[in-house]
mmCIF file of C-alpha atoms in Angstrom:
data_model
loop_
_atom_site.group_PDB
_atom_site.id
_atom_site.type_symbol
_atom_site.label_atom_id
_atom_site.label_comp_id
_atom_site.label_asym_id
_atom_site.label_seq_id
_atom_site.Cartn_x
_atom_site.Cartn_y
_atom_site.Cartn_z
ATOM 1 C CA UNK A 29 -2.262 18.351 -23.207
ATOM 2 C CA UNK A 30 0.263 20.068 -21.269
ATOM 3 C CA UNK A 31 4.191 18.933 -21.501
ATOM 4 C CA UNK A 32 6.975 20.800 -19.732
ATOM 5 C CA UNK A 33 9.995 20.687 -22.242
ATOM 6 C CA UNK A 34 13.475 20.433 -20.744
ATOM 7 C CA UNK A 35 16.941 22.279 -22.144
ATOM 8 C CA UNK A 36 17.438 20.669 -25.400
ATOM 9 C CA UNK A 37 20.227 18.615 -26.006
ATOM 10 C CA UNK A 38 22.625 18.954 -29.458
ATOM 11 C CA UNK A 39 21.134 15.938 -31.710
ATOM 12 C CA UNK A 40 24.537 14.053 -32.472
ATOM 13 C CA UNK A 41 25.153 11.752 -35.799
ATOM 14 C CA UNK A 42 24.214 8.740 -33.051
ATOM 15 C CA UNK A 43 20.637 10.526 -31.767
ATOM 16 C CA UNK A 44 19.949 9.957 -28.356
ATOM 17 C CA UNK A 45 17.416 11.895 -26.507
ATOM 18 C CA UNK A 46 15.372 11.288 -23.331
ATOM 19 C CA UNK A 47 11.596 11.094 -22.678
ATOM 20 C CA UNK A 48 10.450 11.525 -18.891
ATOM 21 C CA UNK A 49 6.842 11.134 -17.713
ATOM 22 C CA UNK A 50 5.300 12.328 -14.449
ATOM 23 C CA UNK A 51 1.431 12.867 -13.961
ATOM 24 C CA UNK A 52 -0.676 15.559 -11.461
ATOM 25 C CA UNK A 53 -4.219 14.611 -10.233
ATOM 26 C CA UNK A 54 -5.684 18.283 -9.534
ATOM 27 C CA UNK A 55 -2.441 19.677 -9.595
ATOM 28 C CA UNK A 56 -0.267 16.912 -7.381
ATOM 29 C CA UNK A 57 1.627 14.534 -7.759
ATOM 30 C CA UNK A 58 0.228 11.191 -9.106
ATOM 31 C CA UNK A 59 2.145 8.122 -9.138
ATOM 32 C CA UNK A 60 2.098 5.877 -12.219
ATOM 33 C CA UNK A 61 0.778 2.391 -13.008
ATOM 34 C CA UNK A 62 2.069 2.304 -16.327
ATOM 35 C CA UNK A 63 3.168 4.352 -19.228
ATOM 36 C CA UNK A 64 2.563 2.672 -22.894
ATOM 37 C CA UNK A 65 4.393 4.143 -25.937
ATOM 38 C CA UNK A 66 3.385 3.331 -29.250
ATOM 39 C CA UNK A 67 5.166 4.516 -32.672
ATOM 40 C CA UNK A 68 2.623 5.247 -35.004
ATOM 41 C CA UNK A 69 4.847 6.272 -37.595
ATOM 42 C CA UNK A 70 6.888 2.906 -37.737
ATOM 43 C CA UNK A 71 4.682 0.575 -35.740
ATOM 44 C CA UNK A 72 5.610 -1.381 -32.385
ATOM 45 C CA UNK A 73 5.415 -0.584 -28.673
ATOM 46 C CA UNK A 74 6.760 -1.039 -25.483
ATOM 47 C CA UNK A 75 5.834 -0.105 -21.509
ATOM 48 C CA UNK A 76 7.194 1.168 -18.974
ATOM 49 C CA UNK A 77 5.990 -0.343 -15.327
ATOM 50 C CA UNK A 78 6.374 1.284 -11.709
ATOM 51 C CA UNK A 79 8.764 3.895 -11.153
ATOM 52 C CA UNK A 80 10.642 3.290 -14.511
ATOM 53 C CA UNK A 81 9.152 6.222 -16.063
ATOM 54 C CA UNK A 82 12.627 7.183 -17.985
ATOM 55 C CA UNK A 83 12.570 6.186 -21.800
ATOM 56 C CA UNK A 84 16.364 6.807 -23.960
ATOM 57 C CA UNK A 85 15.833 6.544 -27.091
ATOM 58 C CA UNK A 86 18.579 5.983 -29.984
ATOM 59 C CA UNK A 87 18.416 6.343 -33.409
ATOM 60 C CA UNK A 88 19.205 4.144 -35.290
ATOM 61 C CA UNK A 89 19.109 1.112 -32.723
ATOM 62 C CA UNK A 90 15.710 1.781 -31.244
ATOM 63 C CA UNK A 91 14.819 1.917 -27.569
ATOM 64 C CA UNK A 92 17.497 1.769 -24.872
ATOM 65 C CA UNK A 93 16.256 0.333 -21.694
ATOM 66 C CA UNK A 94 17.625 1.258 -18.192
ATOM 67 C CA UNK A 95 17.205 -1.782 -16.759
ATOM 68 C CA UNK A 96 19.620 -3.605 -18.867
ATOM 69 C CA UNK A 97 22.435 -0.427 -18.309
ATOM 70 C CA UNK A 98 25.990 -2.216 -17.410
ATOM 71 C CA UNK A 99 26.219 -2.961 -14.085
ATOM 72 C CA UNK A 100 26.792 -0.229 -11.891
ATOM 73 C CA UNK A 101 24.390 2.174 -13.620
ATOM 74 C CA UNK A 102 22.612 5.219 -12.051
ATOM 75 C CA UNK A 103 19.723 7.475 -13.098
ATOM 76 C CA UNK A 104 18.484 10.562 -11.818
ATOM 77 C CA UNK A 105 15.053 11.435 -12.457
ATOM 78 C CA UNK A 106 13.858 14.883 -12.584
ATOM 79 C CA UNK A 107 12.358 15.927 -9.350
ATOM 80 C CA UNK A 108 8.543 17.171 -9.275
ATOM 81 C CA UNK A 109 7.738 19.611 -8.818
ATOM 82 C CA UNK A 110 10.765 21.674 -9.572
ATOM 83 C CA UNK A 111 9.667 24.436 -8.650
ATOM 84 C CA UNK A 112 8.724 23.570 -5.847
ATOM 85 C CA UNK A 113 6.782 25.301 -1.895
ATOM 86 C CA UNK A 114 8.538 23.087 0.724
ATOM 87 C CA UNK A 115 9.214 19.747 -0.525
ATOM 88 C CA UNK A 116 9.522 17.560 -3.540
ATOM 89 C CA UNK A 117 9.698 13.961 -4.857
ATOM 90 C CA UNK A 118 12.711 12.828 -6.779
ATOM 91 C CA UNK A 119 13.265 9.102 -7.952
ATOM 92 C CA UNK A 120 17.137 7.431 -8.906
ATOM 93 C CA UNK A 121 17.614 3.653 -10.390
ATOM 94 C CA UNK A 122 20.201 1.575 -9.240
ATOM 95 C CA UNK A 123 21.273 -1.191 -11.120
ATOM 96 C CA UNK A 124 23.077 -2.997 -8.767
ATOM 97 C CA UNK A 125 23.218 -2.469 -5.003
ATOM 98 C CA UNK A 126 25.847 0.046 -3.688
ATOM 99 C CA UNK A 127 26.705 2.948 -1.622
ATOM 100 C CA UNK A 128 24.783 5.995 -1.621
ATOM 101 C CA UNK A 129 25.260 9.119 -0.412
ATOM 102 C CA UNK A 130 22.501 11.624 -0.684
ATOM 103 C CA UNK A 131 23.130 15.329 -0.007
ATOM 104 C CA UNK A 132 21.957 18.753 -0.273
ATOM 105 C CA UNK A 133 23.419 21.771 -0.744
ATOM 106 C CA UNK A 134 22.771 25.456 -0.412
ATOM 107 C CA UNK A 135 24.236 28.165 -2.921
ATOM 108 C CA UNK A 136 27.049 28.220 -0.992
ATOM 109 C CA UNK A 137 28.185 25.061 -1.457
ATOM 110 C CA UNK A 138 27.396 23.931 2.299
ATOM 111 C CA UNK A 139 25.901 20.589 2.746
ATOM 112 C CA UNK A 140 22.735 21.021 4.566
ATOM 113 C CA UNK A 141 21.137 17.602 4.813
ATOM 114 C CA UNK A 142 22.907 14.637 3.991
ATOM 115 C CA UNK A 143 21.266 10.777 4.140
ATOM 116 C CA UNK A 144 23.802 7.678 3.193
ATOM 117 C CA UNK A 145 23.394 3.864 3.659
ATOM 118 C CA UNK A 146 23.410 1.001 1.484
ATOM 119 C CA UNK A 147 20.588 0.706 -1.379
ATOM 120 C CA UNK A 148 19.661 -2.077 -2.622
ATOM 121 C CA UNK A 149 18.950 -2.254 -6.968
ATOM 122 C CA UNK A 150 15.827 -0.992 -8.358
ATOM 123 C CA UNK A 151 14.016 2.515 -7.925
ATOM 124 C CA UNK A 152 14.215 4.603 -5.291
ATOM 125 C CA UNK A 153 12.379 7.930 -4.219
ATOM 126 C CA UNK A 154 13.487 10.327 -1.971
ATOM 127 C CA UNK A 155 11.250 13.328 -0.503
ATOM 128 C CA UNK A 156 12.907 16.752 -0.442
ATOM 129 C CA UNK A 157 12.188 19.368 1.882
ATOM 130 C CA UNK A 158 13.730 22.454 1.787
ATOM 131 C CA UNK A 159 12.655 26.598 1.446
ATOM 132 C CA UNK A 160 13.159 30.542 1.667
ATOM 133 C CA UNK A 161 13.568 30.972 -2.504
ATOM 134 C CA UNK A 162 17.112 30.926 -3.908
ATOM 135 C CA UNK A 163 17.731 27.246 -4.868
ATOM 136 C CA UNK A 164 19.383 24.319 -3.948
ATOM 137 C CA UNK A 165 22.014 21.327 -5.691
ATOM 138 C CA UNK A 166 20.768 17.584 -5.037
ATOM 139 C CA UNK A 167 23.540 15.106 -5.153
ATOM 140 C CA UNK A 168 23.192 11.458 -5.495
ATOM 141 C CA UNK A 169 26.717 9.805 -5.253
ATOM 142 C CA UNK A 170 28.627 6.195 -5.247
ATOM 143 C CA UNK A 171 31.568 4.620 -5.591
ATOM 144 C CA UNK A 172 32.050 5.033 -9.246
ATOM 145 C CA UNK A 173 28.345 7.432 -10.164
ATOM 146 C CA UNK A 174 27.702 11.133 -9.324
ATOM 147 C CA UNK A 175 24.910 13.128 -10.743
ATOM 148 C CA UNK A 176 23.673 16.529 -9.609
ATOM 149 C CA UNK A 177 20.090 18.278 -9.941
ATOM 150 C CA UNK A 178 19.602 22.132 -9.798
ATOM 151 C CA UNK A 179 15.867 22.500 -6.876
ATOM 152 C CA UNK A 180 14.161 25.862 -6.859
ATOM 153 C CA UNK A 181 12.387 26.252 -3.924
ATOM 154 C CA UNK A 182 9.757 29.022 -3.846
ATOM 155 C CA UNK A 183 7.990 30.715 -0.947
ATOM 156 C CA UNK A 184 9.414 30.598 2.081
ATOM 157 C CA UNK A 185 9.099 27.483 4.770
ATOM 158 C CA UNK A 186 9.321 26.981 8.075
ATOM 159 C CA UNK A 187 10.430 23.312 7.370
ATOM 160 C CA UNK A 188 14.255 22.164 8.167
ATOM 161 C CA UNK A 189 16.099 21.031 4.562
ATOM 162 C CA UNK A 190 15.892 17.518 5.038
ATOM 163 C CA UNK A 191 15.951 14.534 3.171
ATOM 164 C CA UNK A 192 13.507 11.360 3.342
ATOM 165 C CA UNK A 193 13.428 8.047 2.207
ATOM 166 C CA UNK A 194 10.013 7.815 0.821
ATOM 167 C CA UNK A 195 10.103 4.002 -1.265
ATOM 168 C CA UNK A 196 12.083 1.668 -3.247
ATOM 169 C CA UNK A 197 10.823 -0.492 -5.904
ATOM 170 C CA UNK A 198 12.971 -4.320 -6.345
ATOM 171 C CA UNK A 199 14.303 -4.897 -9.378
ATOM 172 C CA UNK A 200 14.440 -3.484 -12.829
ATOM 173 C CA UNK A 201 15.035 -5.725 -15.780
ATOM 174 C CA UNK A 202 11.630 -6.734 -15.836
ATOM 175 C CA UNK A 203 9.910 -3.237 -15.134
ATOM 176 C CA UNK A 204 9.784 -2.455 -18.880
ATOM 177 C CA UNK A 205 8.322 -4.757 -22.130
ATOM 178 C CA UNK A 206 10.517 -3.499 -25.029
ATOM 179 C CA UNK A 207 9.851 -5.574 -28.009
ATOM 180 C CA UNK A 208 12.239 -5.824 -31.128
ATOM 181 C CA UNK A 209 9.782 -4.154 -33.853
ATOM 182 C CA UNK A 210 9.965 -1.039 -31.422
ATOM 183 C CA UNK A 211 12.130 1.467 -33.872
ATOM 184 C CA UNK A 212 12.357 5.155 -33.554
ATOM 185 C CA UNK A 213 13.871 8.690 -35.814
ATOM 186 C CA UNK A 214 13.928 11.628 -34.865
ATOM 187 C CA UNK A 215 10.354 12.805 -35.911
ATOM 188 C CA UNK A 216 8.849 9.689 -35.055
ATOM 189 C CA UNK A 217 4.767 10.319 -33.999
ATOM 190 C CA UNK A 218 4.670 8.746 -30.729
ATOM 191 C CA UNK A 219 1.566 7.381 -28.657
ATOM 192 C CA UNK A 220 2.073 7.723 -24.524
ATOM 193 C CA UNK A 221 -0.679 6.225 -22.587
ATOM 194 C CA UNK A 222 -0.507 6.538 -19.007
ATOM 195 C CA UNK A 223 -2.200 4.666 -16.776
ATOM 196 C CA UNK A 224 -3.229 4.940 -12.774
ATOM 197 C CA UNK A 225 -5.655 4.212 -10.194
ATOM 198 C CA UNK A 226 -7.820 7.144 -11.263
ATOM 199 C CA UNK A 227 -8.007 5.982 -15.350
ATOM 200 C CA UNK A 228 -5.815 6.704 -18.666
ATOM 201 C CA UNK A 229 -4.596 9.755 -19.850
ATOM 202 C CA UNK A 230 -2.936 10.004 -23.337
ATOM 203 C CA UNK A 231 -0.279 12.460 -25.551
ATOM 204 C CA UNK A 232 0.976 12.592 -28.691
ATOM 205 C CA UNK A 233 3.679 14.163 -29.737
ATOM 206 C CA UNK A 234 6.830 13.911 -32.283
ATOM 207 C CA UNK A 235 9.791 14.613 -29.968
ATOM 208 C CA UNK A 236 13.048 15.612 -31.120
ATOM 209 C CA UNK A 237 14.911 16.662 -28.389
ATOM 210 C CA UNK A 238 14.672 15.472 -25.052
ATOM 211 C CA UNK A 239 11.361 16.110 -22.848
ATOM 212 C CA UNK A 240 9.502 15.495 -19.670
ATOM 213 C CA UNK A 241 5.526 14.662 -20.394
ATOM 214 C CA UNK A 242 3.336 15.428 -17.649
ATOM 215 C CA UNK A 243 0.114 13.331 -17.452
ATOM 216 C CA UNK A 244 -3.030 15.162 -15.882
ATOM 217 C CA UNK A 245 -5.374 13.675 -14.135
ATOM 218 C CA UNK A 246 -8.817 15.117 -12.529
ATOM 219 C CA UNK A 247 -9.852 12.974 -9.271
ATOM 220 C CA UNK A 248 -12.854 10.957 -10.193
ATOM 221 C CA UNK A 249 -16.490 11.739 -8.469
ATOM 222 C CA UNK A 250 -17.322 9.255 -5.383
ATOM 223 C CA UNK A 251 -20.338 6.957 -6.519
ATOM 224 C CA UNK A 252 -23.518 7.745 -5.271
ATOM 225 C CA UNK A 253 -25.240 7.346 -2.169
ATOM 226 C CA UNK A 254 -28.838 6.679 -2.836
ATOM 227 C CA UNK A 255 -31.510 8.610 -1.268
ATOM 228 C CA UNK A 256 -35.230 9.855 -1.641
ATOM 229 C CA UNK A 257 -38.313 11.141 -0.354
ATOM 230 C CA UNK A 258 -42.029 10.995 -0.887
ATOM 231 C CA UNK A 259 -44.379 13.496 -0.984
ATOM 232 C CA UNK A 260 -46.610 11.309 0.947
ATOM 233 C CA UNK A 261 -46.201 7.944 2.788
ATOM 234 C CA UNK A 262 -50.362 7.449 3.571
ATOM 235 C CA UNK A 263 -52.452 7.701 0.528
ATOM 236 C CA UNK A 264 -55.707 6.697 -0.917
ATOM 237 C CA UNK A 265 -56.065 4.595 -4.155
ATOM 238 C CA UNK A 266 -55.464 6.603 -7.187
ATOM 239 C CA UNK A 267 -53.597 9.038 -5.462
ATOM 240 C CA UNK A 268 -50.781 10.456 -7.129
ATOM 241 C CA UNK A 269 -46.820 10.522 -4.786
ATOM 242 C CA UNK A 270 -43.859 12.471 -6.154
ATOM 243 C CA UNK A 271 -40.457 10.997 -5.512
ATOM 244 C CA UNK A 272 -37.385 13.295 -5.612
ATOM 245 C CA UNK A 273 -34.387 11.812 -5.476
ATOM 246 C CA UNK A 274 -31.884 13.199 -2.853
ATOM 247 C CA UNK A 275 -29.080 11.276 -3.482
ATOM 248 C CA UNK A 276 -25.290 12.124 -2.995
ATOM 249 C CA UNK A 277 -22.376 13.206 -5.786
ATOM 250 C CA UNK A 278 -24.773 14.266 -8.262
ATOM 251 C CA UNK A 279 -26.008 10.930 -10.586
ATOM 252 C CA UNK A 280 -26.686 10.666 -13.520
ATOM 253 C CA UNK A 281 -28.737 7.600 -14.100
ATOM 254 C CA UNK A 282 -31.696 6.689 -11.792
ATOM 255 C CA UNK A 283 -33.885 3.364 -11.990
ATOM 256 C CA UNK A 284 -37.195 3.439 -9.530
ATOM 257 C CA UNK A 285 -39.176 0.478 -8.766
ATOM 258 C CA UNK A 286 -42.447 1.055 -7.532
ATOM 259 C CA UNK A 287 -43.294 -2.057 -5.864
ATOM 260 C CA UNK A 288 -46.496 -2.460 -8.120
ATOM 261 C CA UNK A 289 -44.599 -3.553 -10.981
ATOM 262 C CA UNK A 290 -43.973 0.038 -12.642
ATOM 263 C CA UNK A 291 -41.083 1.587 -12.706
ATOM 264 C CA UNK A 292 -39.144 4.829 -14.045
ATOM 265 C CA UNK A 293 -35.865 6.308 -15.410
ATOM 266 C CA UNK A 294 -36.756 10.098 -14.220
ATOM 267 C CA UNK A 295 -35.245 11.826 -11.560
ATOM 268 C CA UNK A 296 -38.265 13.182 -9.582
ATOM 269 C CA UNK A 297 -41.153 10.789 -10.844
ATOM 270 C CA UNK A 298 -44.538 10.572 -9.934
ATOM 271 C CA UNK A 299 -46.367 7.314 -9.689
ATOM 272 C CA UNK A 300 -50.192 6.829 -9.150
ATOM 273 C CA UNK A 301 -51.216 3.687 -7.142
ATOM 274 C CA UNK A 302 -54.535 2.461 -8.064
ATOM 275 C CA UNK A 303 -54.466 -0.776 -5.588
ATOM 276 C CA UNK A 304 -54.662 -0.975 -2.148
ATOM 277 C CA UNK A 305 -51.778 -2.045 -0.490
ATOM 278 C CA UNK A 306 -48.126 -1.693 1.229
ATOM 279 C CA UNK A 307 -45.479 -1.175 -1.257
ATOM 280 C CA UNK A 308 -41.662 -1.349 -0.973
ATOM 281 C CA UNK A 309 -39.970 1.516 -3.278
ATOM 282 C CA UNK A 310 -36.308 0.992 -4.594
ATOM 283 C CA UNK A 311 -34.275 3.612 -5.954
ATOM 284 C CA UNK A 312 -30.939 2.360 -8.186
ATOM 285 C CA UNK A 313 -28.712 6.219 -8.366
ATOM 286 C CA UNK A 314 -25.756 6.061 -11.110
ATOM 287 C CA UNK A 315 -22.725 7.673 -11.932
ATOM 288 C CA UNK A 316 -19.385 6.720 -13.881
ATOM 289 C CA UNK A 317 -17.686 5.898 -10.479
ATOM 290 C CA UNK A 318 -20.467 3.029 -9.712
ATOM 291 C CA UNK A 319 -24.434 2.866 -8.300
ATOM 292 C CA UNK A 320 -25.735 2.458 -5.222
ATOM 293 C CA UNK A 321 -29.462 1.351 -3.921
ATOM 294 C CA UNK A 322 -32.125 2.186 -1.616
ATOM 295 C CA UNK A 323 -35.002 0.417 -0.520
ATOM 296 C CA UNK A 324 -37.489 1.218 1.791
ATOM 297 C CA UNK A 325 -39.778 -1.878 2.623
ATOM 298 C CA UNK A 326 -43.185 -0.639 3.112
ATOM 299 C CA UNK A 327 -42.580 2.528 2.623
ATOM 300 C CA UNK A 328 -46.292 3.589 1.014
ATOM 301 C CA UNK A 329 -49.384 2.875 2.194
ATOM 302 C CA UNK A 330 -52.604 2.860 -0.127
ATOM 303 C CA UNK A 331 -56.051 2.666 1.545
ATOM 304 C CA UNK A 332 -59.429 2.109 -0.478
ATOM 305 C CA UNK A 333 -60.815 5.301 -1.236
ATOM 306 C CA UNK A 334 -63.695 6.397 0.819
ATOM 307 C CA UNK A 335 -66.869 6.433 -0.817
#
């Protein structure tokens, strides 16, 4: 499991570091359900929800949440990806509505894009767009908060530096479950589990200093779309049909139905018909994304064999 590790910070007497999670699917960005941490060195757990995906953890009083900073607190997420080819995503927590004033410079210190209104509390992302190499200062900034993030662009892009508004989650208090059990030290083996539309990913790891996880996902296969053929449609009795199965984003489990009662679990089975008759064939195709079935009513024809 990859994890990109940030500058360390100098562990003080009172430890304090900071855990941030992000997660790809095929290489982009993936937003997050939910992240679970578990201690499995001193028991306990808590979960992060939504956008929180910023743990602090202090030694020796255990897990400090965000959501329950003084009023008036701010927190500026790593952007991703940083690096970054035209544009990124960065995410800030408010914990009380204020006014914000987003800007951008370049490495001259001139302001290049600049977005300010009122934000209401909770999390907020913000798409950055913004090119030609070199690299770029982010500010976030209110009445009493200002924090600052180093962007390197790469490439070059034909894009304006801009910034975008691009959601806002309400509220915060209630976006993570800490529960009182939940201790950490330095050395601690932690558990993350994190959770999105396309399944769980998991890492462990003993962190000492503070770190950014990334979760990787790979996009899950479509389910199926059932097909078949048949070698032939008009037979006589005891005739022999082949069925291959044609169906779409490659199956794994097949169930036939015959219509004379048989049935298979093959891919490309052969059935002999020894009654006359018109039979309907049915063709269940099966992957880990789902199944999907054909039937064709009808579909073979057995005559009486001629003497």
């Amino acid at each position: 499991m990859l994890a990109s590790i940030l500058l360390p910070e100098v562990l003080s007497a009172q430890t304090s570091i900071t855990l941030t999670f992000t997660a790809t699917l095929n290489g982009d960005h993936q937003p997050l359900d939910s992240i679970l941490i578990e201690n499995l060195t001193q028991g306990g757990d808590t979960t992060l929800y939504g956008n929180d995906t910023v743990l602090v953890l202090q030694q020796p009083i255990g897990i400090s949440d965000p959501g329950k900073q003084p009023v008036g607190g701010m927190i500026l997420q790593p952007a991703f990806p940083n690096p970054f080819n035209g544009s990124t995503t960065i995410g800030f927590y408010l914990a009380q509505q204020e006014q914000v004033a987003l800007g951008l410079y370049d490495p001259l210190g001139r302001e290049v894009a600049r977005l300010e209104d009122m934000f209401p509390a909770g999390g907020h992302r913000i798409s950055l767009h913004a090119g030609n190499g070199g690299f770029y200062l982010f500010s976030v900034e209110t009445p009493r908060f200002r924090q600052v993030q180093k962007l390197m662009p790469i490439g070059r892009s034909n894009v304006d530096c801009r910034i975008e508004y691009a959601g806002w989650q309400p509220g915060s208090s209630g976006m993570k479950k800490d529960r009182a059990n939940f201790l950490w030290a330095p050395g601690d083996n932690l558990r993350f589990i994190g959770y999105t539309s396309n399944g769980a990913d998991t890492i462990d790891a003993a962190p000492v200093q503070s770190t950014q996880y990334t979760f990787q996902f790979l996009p899950q296969s479509p389910p199926p779309v059932a097909n078949f053929s048949a070698s032939d449609t008009a037979i006589y009795q005891n005739d022999t049909v082949q069925f291959t199965d044609l169906s779409l984003h490659s199956p794994t489990t097949w169930k036939w139905y015959f219509g004379d009662g048989d049935s298979s679990v093959l891919q490309n089975p052969s059935h002999i018909y020894t009654t006359a008759g018109n039979y309907t064939v049915s063709l269940i195709a099966g992957n880990t994304s789902g199944y999907d079935t054909i039937t064709k009513i009808n579909h073979i024809e057995v005559d009486i064999s001629c003497p």
